[in-house]
CSV table of N, CA and C and ligand atoms in Angstrom, one decimal:
chain,number,residue,atom,x,y,z
A,1,MET,N,0.7,-1.1,0.4
A,1,MET,CA,0.1,0.1,-0.6
A,1,MET,C,0.7,0.9,-0.3
A,2,LYS,N,0.5,2.1,-0.4
A,2,LYS,CA,1.5,3.8,-0.9
A,2,LYS,C,1.0,4.6,0.4
A,3,ILE,N,1.6,5.1,1.3
A,3,ILE,CA,1.2,6.0,1.9
A,3,ILE,C,2.1,6.9,1.4
A,4,ASP,N,1.2,8.4,1.2
A,4,ASP,CA,2.5,9.3,1.1
A,4,ASP,C,2.8,10.0,2.5
A,5,LEU,N,4.4,10.7,1.9
A,5,LEU,CA,5.1,11.2,2.7
A,5,LEU,C,4.1,12.0,4.1
A,6,TYR,N,3.4,12.8,2.9
A,6,TYR,CA,2.8,13.2,4.3
A,6,TYR,C,1.7,13.3,5.6
A,7,GLU,N,1.2,12.3,4.7
A,7,GLU,CA,0.3,11.3,6.0
A,7,GLU,C,1.2,10.3,6.7
A,8,LYS,N,2.0,9.8,6.2
A,8,LYS,CA,2.5,8.9,7.4
A,8,LYS,C,3.4,10.1,8.1
A,9,LEU,N,4.2,10.7,7.7
A,9,LEU,CA,4.6,12.1,9.2
A,9,LEU,C,3.3,12.4,10.0
A,10,TRP,N,2.5,12.3,9.4
A,10,TRP,CA,1.1,13.3,10.5
A,10,TRP,C,0.7,11.9,11.6
A,11,MET,N,1.1,10.6,10.7
A,11,MET,CA,0.2,9.8,11.3
A,11,MET,C,1.9,9.1,12.7
A,12,TRP,N,3.9,9.6,12.3
A,12,TRP,CA,4.4,9.3,13.1
A,12,TRP,C,3.9,9.9,14.8
A,13,ALA,N,3.4,11.5,14.0
A,13,ALA,CA,3.5,12.8,14.8
A,13,ALA,C,2.0,12.4,15.9
A,14,ALA,N,1.4,11.5,15.4
A,14,ALA,CA,0.7,11.2,16.1
A,14,ALA,C,0.6,10.0,16.9
A,15,VAL,N,1.0,9.3,17.4
A,15,VAL,CA,1.9,8.4,17.5
A,15,VAL,C,2.6,9.0,19.2
A,16,VAL,N,3.5,9.3,18.2
A,16,VAL,CA,4.5,10.4,19.3
A,16,VAL,C,4.1,11.3,20.4
A,17,ILE,N,2.9,12.0,20.2
A,17,ILE,CA,2.1,12.8,21.2
A,17,ILE,C,1.5,11.7,22.7
A,18,VAL,N,1.0,11.1,21.3
A,18,VAL,CA,0.2,9.9,21.9
A,18,VAL,C,1.0,9.4,23.4
A,19,ALA,N,1.8,9.0,23.1
A,19,ALA,CA,3.3,8.6,24.3
A,19,ALA,C,4.0,8.8,24.6
A,20,VAL,N,3.4,10.9,24.8
A,20,VAL,CA,4.3,11.7,25.4
A,20,VAL,C,3.0,12.0,26.6
A,21,PHE,N,2.5,12.3,25.8
A,21,PHE,CA,0.9,12.1,27.0
A,21,PHE,C,0.9,10.5,27.9
A,22,LEU,N,0.6,9.3,28.0
A,22,LEU,CA,0.7,8.6,28.3
A,22,LEU,C,2.4,8.0,29.0
A,23,THR,N,3.6,9.2,29.2
A,23,THR,CA,4.3,8.3,29.5
A,23,THR,C,4.1,10.1,30.7
A,24,SER,N,3.9,11.3,30.0
A,24,SER,CA,3.4,12.0,31.6
A,24,SER,C,2.5,12.0,32.3
A,25,ILE,N,1.4,11.3,32.1
A,25,ILE,CA,0.7,10.0,32.8
A,25,ILE,C,1.0,9.4,33.6
A,26,GLY,N,1.8,8.4,33.1
A,26,GLY,CA,2.1,7.6,34.0
A,26,GLY,C,3.0,8.5,35.2
A,27,LEU,N,3.7,9.5,34.6
A,27,LEU,CA,5.0,9.8,35.6
A,27,LEU,C,4.2,10.0,37.1
A,28,THR,N,3.4,11.2,36.3
A,28,THR,CA,2.7,12.2,36.9
A,28,THR,C,1.8,11.0,38.4
A,29,THR,N,1.3,9.8,38.5
A,29,THR,CA,0.6,8.9,38.9
A,29,THR,C,1.5,8.2,40.0
A,30,LEU,N,2.7,8.0,39.4
A,30,LEU,CA,3.5,7.3,39.9
A,30,LEU,C,4.8,8.3,40.6
A,31,GLY,N,4.8,9.4,40.6
A,31,GLY,CA,6.0,10.9,41.4
A,31,GLY,C,4.9,11.2,42.4
A,32,GLN,N,5.6,12.2,43.0
A,32,GLN,CA,4.7,12.8,44.1
A,32,GLN,C,4.1,13.3,43.3
A,33,ALA,N,2.9,13.9,44.9
A,33,ALA,CA,2.4,14.9,44.5
A,33,ALA,C,1.4,15.4,43.1
A,34,GLY,N,1.4,14.4,41.9
A,34,GLY,CA,1.0,14.2,40.8
A,34,GLY,C,-0.2,13.3,41.1
A,35,GLN,N,-0.7,12.9,41.7
A,35,GLN,CA,-1.9,12.0,41.6
A,35,GLN,C,-3.2,12.2,42.0
A,36,PRO,N,-4.4,11.7,40.4
A,36,PRO,CA,-5.4,12.0,41.4
A,36,PRO,C,-6.4,12.4,42.6
A,37,PRO,N,-7.4,12.8,43.1
A,37,PRO,CA,-7.7,12.7,44.5
A,37,PRO,C,-9.4,11.8,43.6
A,38,SER,N,-8.9,10.0,43.9
A,38,SER,CA,-9.0,9.1,43.7
A,38,SER,C,-9.1,7.4,44.7
A,39,HIS,N,-8.6,7.6,46.0
A,39,HIS,CA,-8.0,6.9,46.2
A,39,HIS,C,-9.0,5.7,47.1
A,40,VAL,N,-10.5,6.6,46.8
A,40,VAL,CA,-11.7,5.6,46.8
A,40,VAL,C,-11.7,5.0,48.5
A,41,GLU,N,-11.9,6.1,48.7
A,41,GLU,CA,-12.0,5.4,50.5
A,41,GLU,C,-13.2,6.3,50.6
A,42,THR,N,-13.9,5.2,50.9
A,42,THR,CA,-15.3,5.8,51.5
A,42,THR,C,-15.6,5.9,52.6
A,43,ILE,N,-17.0,6.7,53.7
A,43,ILE,CA,-17.4,7.2,54.1
A,43,ILE,C,-19.3,7.6,53.7
A,44,ASP,N,-19.4,7.2,55.6
A,44,ASP,CA,-21.0,6.8,55.6
A,44,ASP,C,-21.5,8.2,55.8
A,45,PRO,N,-21.4,9.7,54.7
A,45,PRO,CA,-21.4,10.6,55.3
A,45,PRO,C,-22.9,11.0,56.1
A,46,THR,N,-23.8,10.7,56.2
A,46,THR,CA,-24.6,11.0,57.4
A,46,THR,C,-24.0,10.7,58.5
A,47,ALA,N,-22.9,10.1,58.5
A,47,ALA,CA,-22.8,9.9,60.0
A,47,ALA,C,-20.8,10.9,60.0
A,48,LEU,N,-20.6,11.7,59.0
A,48,LEU,CA,-19.2,12.2,59.2
A,48,LEU,C,-18.8,13.3,59.9
A,49,ARG,N,-19.8,13.6,60.7
A,49,ARG,CA,-19.2,14.3,61.9
A,49,ARG,C,-18.9,13.2,62.9
A,50,THR,N,-19.6,12.8,62.8
A,50,THR,CA,-19.2,11.8,63.9
A,50,THR,C,-18.4,10.8,64.1
A,51,ASP,N,-18.0,10.7,62.5
A,51,ASP,CA,-17.0,9.7,62.1
A,51,ASP,C,-15.4,9.7,62.6
A,52,PRO,N,-14.4,9.4,63.1
A,52,PRO,CA,-13.4,9.5,63.6
A,52,PRO,C,-12.2,10.8,62.3
A,53,ARG,N,-12.5,9.7,62.1
A,53,ARG,CA,-11.6,10.4,60.2
A,53,ARG,C,-11.7,12.3,60.9
A,54,PHE,N,-13.4,12.3,61.2
A,54,PHE,CA,-13.7,13.6,60.7
A,54,PHE,C,-14.5,14.4,61.5
A,55,ALA,N,-14.3,13.8,63.2
A,55,ALA,CA,-14.3,15.0,63.8
A,55,ALA,C,-14.3,15.6,64.6
A,56,ASN,N,-12.9,15.6,64.3
A,56,ASN,CA,-12.0,16.9,63.9
A,56,ASN,C,-11.5,17.9,63.1
A,57,PRO,N,-12.3,18.9,62.3
A,57,PRO,CA,-11.3,18.9,61.2
A,57,PRO,C,-10.2,19.6,61.3
A,58,GLY,N,-9.1,20.1,60.6
A,58,GLY,CA,-8.3,20.6,60.8
A,58,GLY,C,-6.9,20.6,60.8
A,59,VAL,N,-6.0,20.6,61.4
A,59,VAL,CA,-4.6,20.8,60.6
A,59,VAL,C,-3.9,20.0,61.7
A,60,THR,N,-2.9,19.1,61.2
A,60,THR,CA,-1.9,18.4,62.1
A,60,THR,C,-0.8,18.2,61.3
A,61,ILE,N,-0.1,19.1,62.1
A,61,ILE,CA,1.9,19.1,61.6
A,61,ILE,C,2.1,16.9,62.2
A,62,HIS,N,2.9,17.2,61.6
A,62,HIS,CA,4.4,16.0,61.8
A,62,HIS,C,5.4,15.9,62.1
A,63,HIS,N,6.4,15.3,62.9
A,63,HIS,CA,7.3,15.4,63.7
A,63,HIS,C,8.7,15.6,61.6
A,64,ASP,N,8.2,15.2,61.2
A,64,ASP,CA,9.2,15.1,59.5
A,64,ASP,C,8.7,17.1,59.3
A,65,GLY,N,7.8,17.4,59.9
A,65,GLY,CA,7.0,18.9,59.1
A,65,GLY,C,6.4,19.3,58.2
A,66,SER,N,5.7,17.2,57.6
A,66,SER,CA,5.1,17.8,56.6
A,66,SER,C,3.2,17.5,57.6
A,67,ALA,N,2.2,18.1,56.8
A,67,ALA,CA,1.3,17.8,57.4
A,67,ALA,C,-0.2,17.6,57.0
A,68,THR,N,-1.3,17.4,57.6
A,68,THR,CA,-2.7,16.5,57.3
A,68,THR,C,-3.2,17.5,57.8
A,69,VAL,N,-4.3,17.8,56.6
A,69,VAL,CA,-5.8,19.4,57.1
A,69,VAL,C,-6.6,18.1,56.7
A,70,VAL,N,-7.0,18.5,57.7
A,70,VAL,CA,-8.9,17.6,56.8
A,70,VAL,C,-10.4,18.5,57.1
A,71,ILE,N,-10.8,18.1,56.3
A,71,ILE,CA,-11.8,19.3,55.5
A,71,ILE,C,-13.1,19.1,55.5
A,72,VAL,N,-14.2,19.2,55.9
A,72,VAL,CA,-15.2,18.7,56.4
A,72,VAL,C,-15.9,20.0,55.1
A,73,ALA,N,-16.5,19.9,53.7
A,73,ALA,CA,-17.3,20.9,52.9
A,73,ALA,C,-18.0,20.8,53.2
A,74,SER,N,-19.3,21.3,53.7
A,74,SER,CA,-20.9,21.4,53.6
A,74,SER,C,-21.9,22.6,52.9
A,75,MET,N,-22.5,22.6,52.7
A,75,MET,CA,-23.4,23.9,52.2
A,75,MET,C,-23.3,24.9,53.5
A,76,PHE,N,-22.8,25.3,53.2
A,76,PHE,CA,-22.5,27.0,52.2
A,76,PHE,C,-20.6,26.9,53.1
A,77,ALA,N,-19.8,26.1,53.4
A,77,ALA,CA,-19.0,26.2,54.1
A,77,ALA,C,-17.7,25.3,54.5
A,78,PHE,N,-16.3,25.8,54.3
A,78,PHE,CA,-15.8,25.0,54.7
A,78,PHE,C,-15.6,25.5,56.0
A,79,GLN,N,-14.8,23.8,56.5
A,79,GLN,CA,-15.0,23.9,58.0
A,79,GLN,C,-13.5,23.0,57.9
A,80,PRO,N,-12.4,23.9,58.6
A,80,PRO,CA,-12.5,25.1,59.4
A,80,PRO,C,-11.9,26.5,58.0
A,81,GLY,N,-12.4,27.2,58.5
A,81,GLY,CA,-12.9,28.3,58.0
A,81,GLY,C,-10.9,28.5,57.0
A,82,GLU,N,-10.8,29.2,58.1
A,82,GLU,CA,-8.8,29.4,58.3
A,82,GLU,C,-7.7,28.6,57.8
A,83,ILE,N,-7.3,28.8,57.1
A,83,ILE,CA,-6.1,26.6,57.5
A,83,ILE,C,-4.2,27.3,57.5
A,84,ARG,N,-4.1,26.9,57.5
A,84,ARG,CA,-2.5,27.3,58.3
A,84,ARG,C,-1.5,26.0,58.1
A,85,VAL,N,-0.8,26.4,56.9
A,85,VAL,CA,0.0,24.5,57.3
A,85,VAL,C,1.4,25.7,56.2
A,86,PRO,N,2.7,24.5,56.7
A,86,PRO,CA,4.0,25.2,56.6
A,86,PRO,C,4.5,25.1,55.2
A,87,VAL,N,5.5,26.6,54.8
A,87,VAL,CA,5.9,26.6,54.1
A,87,VAL,C,6.7,25.6,52.7
A,88,GLY,N,6.8,25.0,51.6
A,88,GLY,CA,8.0,24.0,51.7
A,88,GLY,C,7.9,22.8,51.9
A,89,ARG,N,7.0,22.1,51.9
A,89,ARG,CA,6.7,20.7,52.5
A,89,ARG,C,5.2,20.7,52.6
A,90,HIS,N,5.1,18.5,52.1
A,90,HIS,CA,3.5,17.8,52.0
A,90,HIS,C,3.2,18.4,53.1
A,91,VAL,N,2.0,19.1,52.7
A,91,VAL,CA,0.3,18.5,53.1
A,91,VAL,C,-0.5,18.3,52.4
A,92,THR,N,-0.9,17.0,53.0
A,92,THR,CA,-2.4,16.4,52.6
A,92,THR,C,-3.5,16.4,52.8
A,93,PHE,N,-4.1,17.2,52.1
A,93,PHE,CA,-5.9,17.7,52.3
A,93,PHE,C,-6.7,16.0,52.3
A,94,ARG,N,-7.1,16.0,53.3
A,94,ARG,CA,-7.9,14.9,53.1
A,94,ARG,C,-9.5,15.8,53.3
A,95,ILE,N,-10.7,15.6,52.6
A,95,ILE,CA,-12.0,16.2,52.3
A,95,ILE,C,-13.4,15.1,51.7
A,96,SER,N,-14.2,15.6,52.8
A,96,SER,CA,-15.4,15.1,52.6
A,96,SER,C,-16.5,15.6,52.9
A,97,SER,N,-17.6,15.4,52.1
A,97,SER,CA,-19.0,16.5,52.8
A,97,SER,C,-19.9,15.4,53.2
A,98,PRO,N,-21.0,15.6,54.3
A,98,PRO,CA,-22.3,15.3,54.5
A,98,PRO,C,-23.4,15.5,53.9
A,99,ASP,N,-23.5,16.7,52.3
A,99,ASP,CA,-24.8,17.1,51.7
A,99,ASP,C,-24.5,16.6,50.3
A,100,VAL,N,-23.8,17.5,49.2
A,100,VAL,CA,-24.1,17.3,47.9
A,100,VAL,C,-22.0,17.7,47.9
A,101,ILE,N,-22.5,17.7,46.4
A,101,ILE,CA,-20.8,17.4,45.6
A,101,ILE,C,-20.4,19.3,45.8
A,102,HIS,N,-19.5,19.0,46.1
A,102,HIS,CA,-18.8,20.4,46.3
A,102,HIS,C,-17.4,20.7,45.2
A,103,GLY,N,-17.2,21.8,45.6
A,103,GLY,CA,-15.4,22.1,45.4
A,103,GLY,C,-14.3,22.4,45.8
A,104,PHE,N,-13.1,21.7,45.5
A,104,PHE,CA,-12.4,22.6,46.6
A,104,PHE,C,-11.0,22.8,46.2
A,105,GLN,N,-11.3,24.0,45.1
A,105,GLN,CA,-9.4,24.7,44.5
A,105,GLN,C,-8.5,25.9,45.0
A,106,ILE,N,-8.1,25.4,45.3
A,106,ILE,CA,-7.3,25.9,46.3
A,106,ILE,C,-6.3,27.1,44.8
A,107,VAL,N,-6.4,28.7,44.6
A,107,VAL,CA,-6.7,29.9,43.3
A,107,VAL,C,-5.0,29.4,43.3
A,108,GLY,N,-4.9,29.6,42.3
A,108,GLY,CA,-3.1,29.7,41.7
A,108,GLY,C,-2.6,28.4,42.5
A,109,THR,N,-2.5,27.7,42.9
A,109,THR,CA,-2.0,25.9,42.8
A,109,THR,C,-2.6,24.9,42.1
A,110,ASN,N,-2.0,24.8,41.9
A,110,ASN,CA,-2.5,22.8,41.8
A,110,ASN,C,-3.3,22.0,43.0
A,111,GLY,N,-3.7,22.5,43.3
A,111,GLY,CA,-4.8,22.1,44.4
A,111,GLY,C,-6.1,22.1,44.2
A,112,ASN,N,-6.8,20.8,43.8
A,112,ASN,CA,-8.3,20.7,43.4
A,112,ASN,C,-7.9,19.8,43.4
A,113,ALA,N,-9.6,19.5,43.6
A,113,ALA,CA,-10.4,18.2,43.8
A,113,ALA,C,-12.2,18.4,44.1
A,114,MET,N,-13.0,17.6,43.8
A,114,MET,CA,-13.9,16.9,43.6
A,114,MET,C,-14.0,16.1,44.9
A,115,ILE,N,-15.6,17.4,46.1
A,115,ILE,CA,-15.5,16.5,46.9
A,115,ILE,C,-16.9,15.4,46.9
A,116,VAL,N,-16.4,14.7,47.0
A,116,VAL,CA,-18.7,13.7,46.5
A,116,VAL,C,-19.0,13.4,48.1
A,117,PRO,N,-19.2,13.4,48.8
A,117,PRO,CA,-20.7,12.3,49.5
A,117,PRO,C,-19.8,11.2,49.3
A,118,GLY,N,-19.8,11.0,50.8
A,118,GLY,CA,-19.8,8.6,50.2
A,118,GLY,C,-17.8,9.0,50.0
A,119,TYR,N,-17.0,9.6,50.0
A,119,TYR,CA,-15.9,9.8,49.4
A,119,TYR,C,-14.8,10.3,50.4
A,120,VAL,N,-13.8,9.5,50.7
A,120,VAL,CA,-12.2,11.0,51.1
A,120,VAL,C,-11.8,11.1,50.0
A,121,SER,N,-11.7,12.1,49.4
A,121,SER,CA,-11.1,13.0,48.7
A,121,SER,C,-10.1,13.3,49.4
A,122,GLU,N,-9.0,13.3,48.2
A,122,GLU,CA,-6.8,13.0,49.3
A,122,GLU,C,-6.3,13.0,48.4
A,123,PHE,N,-5.2,14.3,48.0
A,123,PHE,CA,-4.6,14.7,47.5
A,123,PHE,C,-3.3,15.7,48.4
A,124,THR,N,-1.4,15.5,47.9
A,124,THR,CA,-1.0,16.3,48.3
A,124,THR,C,-0.2,17.3,48.1
A,125,THR,N,0.4,17.9,48.9
A,125,THR,CA,1.1,19.4,46.9
A,125,THR,C,1.6,19.9,48.4
A,126,GLU,N,2.7,20.8,47.1
A,126,GLU,CA,3.2,21.4,48.1
A,126,GLU,C,3.5,23.2,48.2
A,127,PHE,N,3.3,23.9,48.9
A,127,PHE,CA,3.6,25.0,49.0
A,127,PHE,C,4.9,25.8,48.9
A,128,ARG,N,5.0,26.2,47.9
A,128,ARG,CA,6.9,26.6,47.5
A,128,ARG,C,6.5,28.4,47.6
A,129,ARG,N,5.8,28.6,47.4
A,129,ARG,CA,5.8,30.2,48.4
A,129,ARG,C,4.6,30.3,49.5
A,130,ALA,N,5.1,32.1,50.8
A,130,ALA,CA,4.1,32.1,52.2
A,130,ALA,C,3.7,33.2,50.7
A,131,GLY,N,2.2,33.2,51.9
A,131,GLY,CA,1.3,33.4,51.6
A,131,GLY,C,0.0,33.1,52.0
A,132,GLU,N,-0.8,34.2,51.4
A,132,GLU,CA,-2.1,34.2,51.6
A,132,GLU,C,-3.0,33.4,51.3
A,133,TYR,N,-3.7,32.0,50.7
A,133,TYR,CA,-4.7,31.5,49.5
A,133,TYR,C,-5.8,31.7,49.5
A,134,LEU,N,-6.8,32.2,47.9
A,134,LEU,CA,-8.3,31.7,48.7
A,134,LEU,C,-8.7,30.2,48.6
A,135,ILE,N,-9.5,30.3,48.8
A,135,ILE,CA,-10.2,28.3,48.7
A,135,ILE,C,-11.5,28.1,48.0
A,136,VAL,N,-11.5,28.0,47.2
A,136,VAL,CA,-13.3,28.6,46.2
A,136,VAL,C,-14.1,27.0,46.2
A,137,CYS,N,-15.2,27.7,46.7
A,137,CYS,CA,-15.8,25.1,45.9
A,137,CYS,C,-16.8,26.3,44.6
A,138,ASN,N,-15.5,24.8,43.7
A,138,ASN,CA,-16.1,25.4,42.4
A,138,ASN,C,-16.7,24.5,41.6
A,139,GLU,N,-18.1,24.0,42.3
A,139,GLU,CA,-19.2,23.0,41.7
A,139,GLU,C,-20.5,23.9,42.3
A,140,PHE,N,-21.5,23.9,40.8
A,140,PHE,CA,-22.9,24.8,41.9
A,140,PHE,C,-23.0,24.1,42.3
A,141,CYS,N,-23.7,23.6,43.8
A,141,CYS,CA,-23.9,22.9,45.3
A,141,CYS,C,-25.9,23.8,45.6
A,142,GLY,N,-25.2,25.5,45.2
A,142,GLY,CA,-27.1,25.5,45.4
A,142,GLY,C,-27.4,27.0,46.3
A,143,LEU,N,-28.1,27.9,46.7
A,143,LEU,CA,-27.7,29.3,46.3
A,143,LEU,C,-26.7,29.8,47.3
A,144,GLY,N,-26.4,29.0,48.4
A,144,GLY,CA,-25.5,30.1,48.9
A,144,GLY,C,-23.4,29.3,48.2
A,145,HIS,N,-23.6,28.8,47.2
A,145,HIS,CA,-22.3,28.5,46.3
A,145,HIS,C,-21.3,29.6,46.2
A,146,HIS,N,-21.7,31.3,46.5
A,146,HIS,CA,-20.6,31.6,46.0
A,146,HIS,C,-20.5,32.7,46.4
A,147,VAL,N,-20.1,31.4,48.5
A,147,VAL,CA,-20.1,32.5,49.4
A,147,VAL,C,-19.8,31.2,50.0
A,148,MET,N,-19.7,29.9,49.2
A,148,MET,CA,-18.3,29.2,50.2
A,148,MET,C,-17.0,29.2,49.8
A,149,TYR,N,-16.4,29.5,50.7
A,149,TYR,CA,-14.5,29.6,50.0
A,149,TYR,C,-14.3,29.9,51.9
A,150,ALA,N,-12.9,29.6,51.8
A,150,ALA,CA,-11.8,29.8,52.9
A,150,ALA,C,-11.0,30.0,52.9
A,151,THR,N,-9.9,30.6,53.8
A,151,THR,CA,-9.0,30.7,53.9
A,151,THR,C,-7.5,29.5,54.0
A,152,LEU,N,-5.9,30.0,53.3
A,152,LEU,CA,-5.6,29.5,52.8
A,152,LEU,C,-3.9,30.0,53.9
A,153,ILE,N,-3.6,29.6,54.1
A,153,ILE,CA,-2.5,30.2,54.9
A,153,ILE,C,-1.2,29.8,55.1
A,154,VAL,N,0.3,29.5,54.0
A,154,VAL,CA,0.7,29.1,54.2
A,154,VAL,C,2.4,30.3,54.6
A,155,ASP,N,2.7,29.7,55.8
A,155,ASP,CA,3.4,29.7,56.3
A,155,ASP,C,4.8,29.0,57.4
A,156,GLU,N,5.6,30.7,57.1
A,156,GLU,CA,7.4,29.5,57.3
A,156,GLU,C,7.2,29.2,58.7
A,157,HIS,N,6.8,29.4,59.7
A,157,HIS,CA,6.2,29.5,61.0
A,157,HIS,C,4.9,28.7,61.6
A,158,PRO,N,4.2,27.9,60.9
A,158,PRO,CA,2.8,27.3,61.8
A,158,PRO,C,3.0,27.1,63.0
A,159,ARG,N,1.7,27.5,63.2
A,159,ARG,CA,1.5,26.8,65.2
A,159,ARG,C,1.4,25.7,65.0
A,160,VAL,N,2.3,24.5,66.3
A,160,VAL,CA,1.9,22.8,66.2
A,160,VAL,C,0.6,22.7,66.9
A,161,ASP,N,-0.2,22.2,66.1
A,161,ASP,CA,-1.3,22.1,66.7
A,161,ASP,C,-2.1,21.2,66.8
A,162,ALA,N,-2.0,19.7,67.2
A,162,ALA,CA,-2.9,18.8,66.6
A,162,ALA,C,-3.7,19.0,66.9
A,163,ALA,N,-5.2,19.7,67.3
A,163,ALA,CA,-6.8,19.9,66.1
A,163,ALA,C,-6.9,21.2,65.9
A,164,GLY,N,-6.1,22.9,66.0
A,164,GLY,CA,-7.2,23.4,65.9
A,164,GLY,C,-6.9,23.9,64.5
A,165,GLY,N,-7.6,24.7,63.5
A,165,GLY,CA,-6.8,25.1,62.2
A,165,GLY,C,-7.5,26.6,61.9
A,166,GLY,N,-7.9,26.8,63.1
A,166,GLY,CA,-8.9,28.0,63.0
A,166,GLY,C,-10.0,27.7,63.4
A,167,ALA,N,-10.9,28.5,63.5
A,167,ALA,CA,-12.2,29.0,63.3
A,167,ALA,C,-13.1,28.5,62.0
A,168,PRO,N,-14.1,28.1,62.8
A,168,PRO,CA,-15.0,27.3,60.8
A,168,PRO,C,-15.6,29.3,60.6
B,201,CUA,CU1,-19.8,24.5,48.1
B,201,CUA,CU2,-20.1,25.2,45.8
């Protein structure tokens, strides 16, 4: 079969593009801080606030300086409403919803997850710049959707406090 030279070039270009995409998906899946928020950890949404995993939302700073942030996203607030995490350390977010689907987007960073009732959304990221970041809900969740936000403070010297993450 005779294939035109340009046709052949385009076919090879398409193969290369697909290979590049698959490689980048593979590398970010295996690498640090690049995983999709889909760990398929389930939770009973009607008992979210009494479940030990989510009963005390807030920031926990670990011995190695990394942090875990537990957040409840509900109509129409994030709890806690102010989150303080260390700069340049791994920060793992664990978020769930007791009511409807919400979004969790840390504006200007790669922190972004869909919060689905019945599931724990988890992702790990790192903030290289200290400062104040806006967290918004980016899934329409009802009449108060537009007022659903929180503040992330990336701090050089975070408070070591197992339970507190600031007032809701
Ligand atoms: Cu929660 Cu929109």
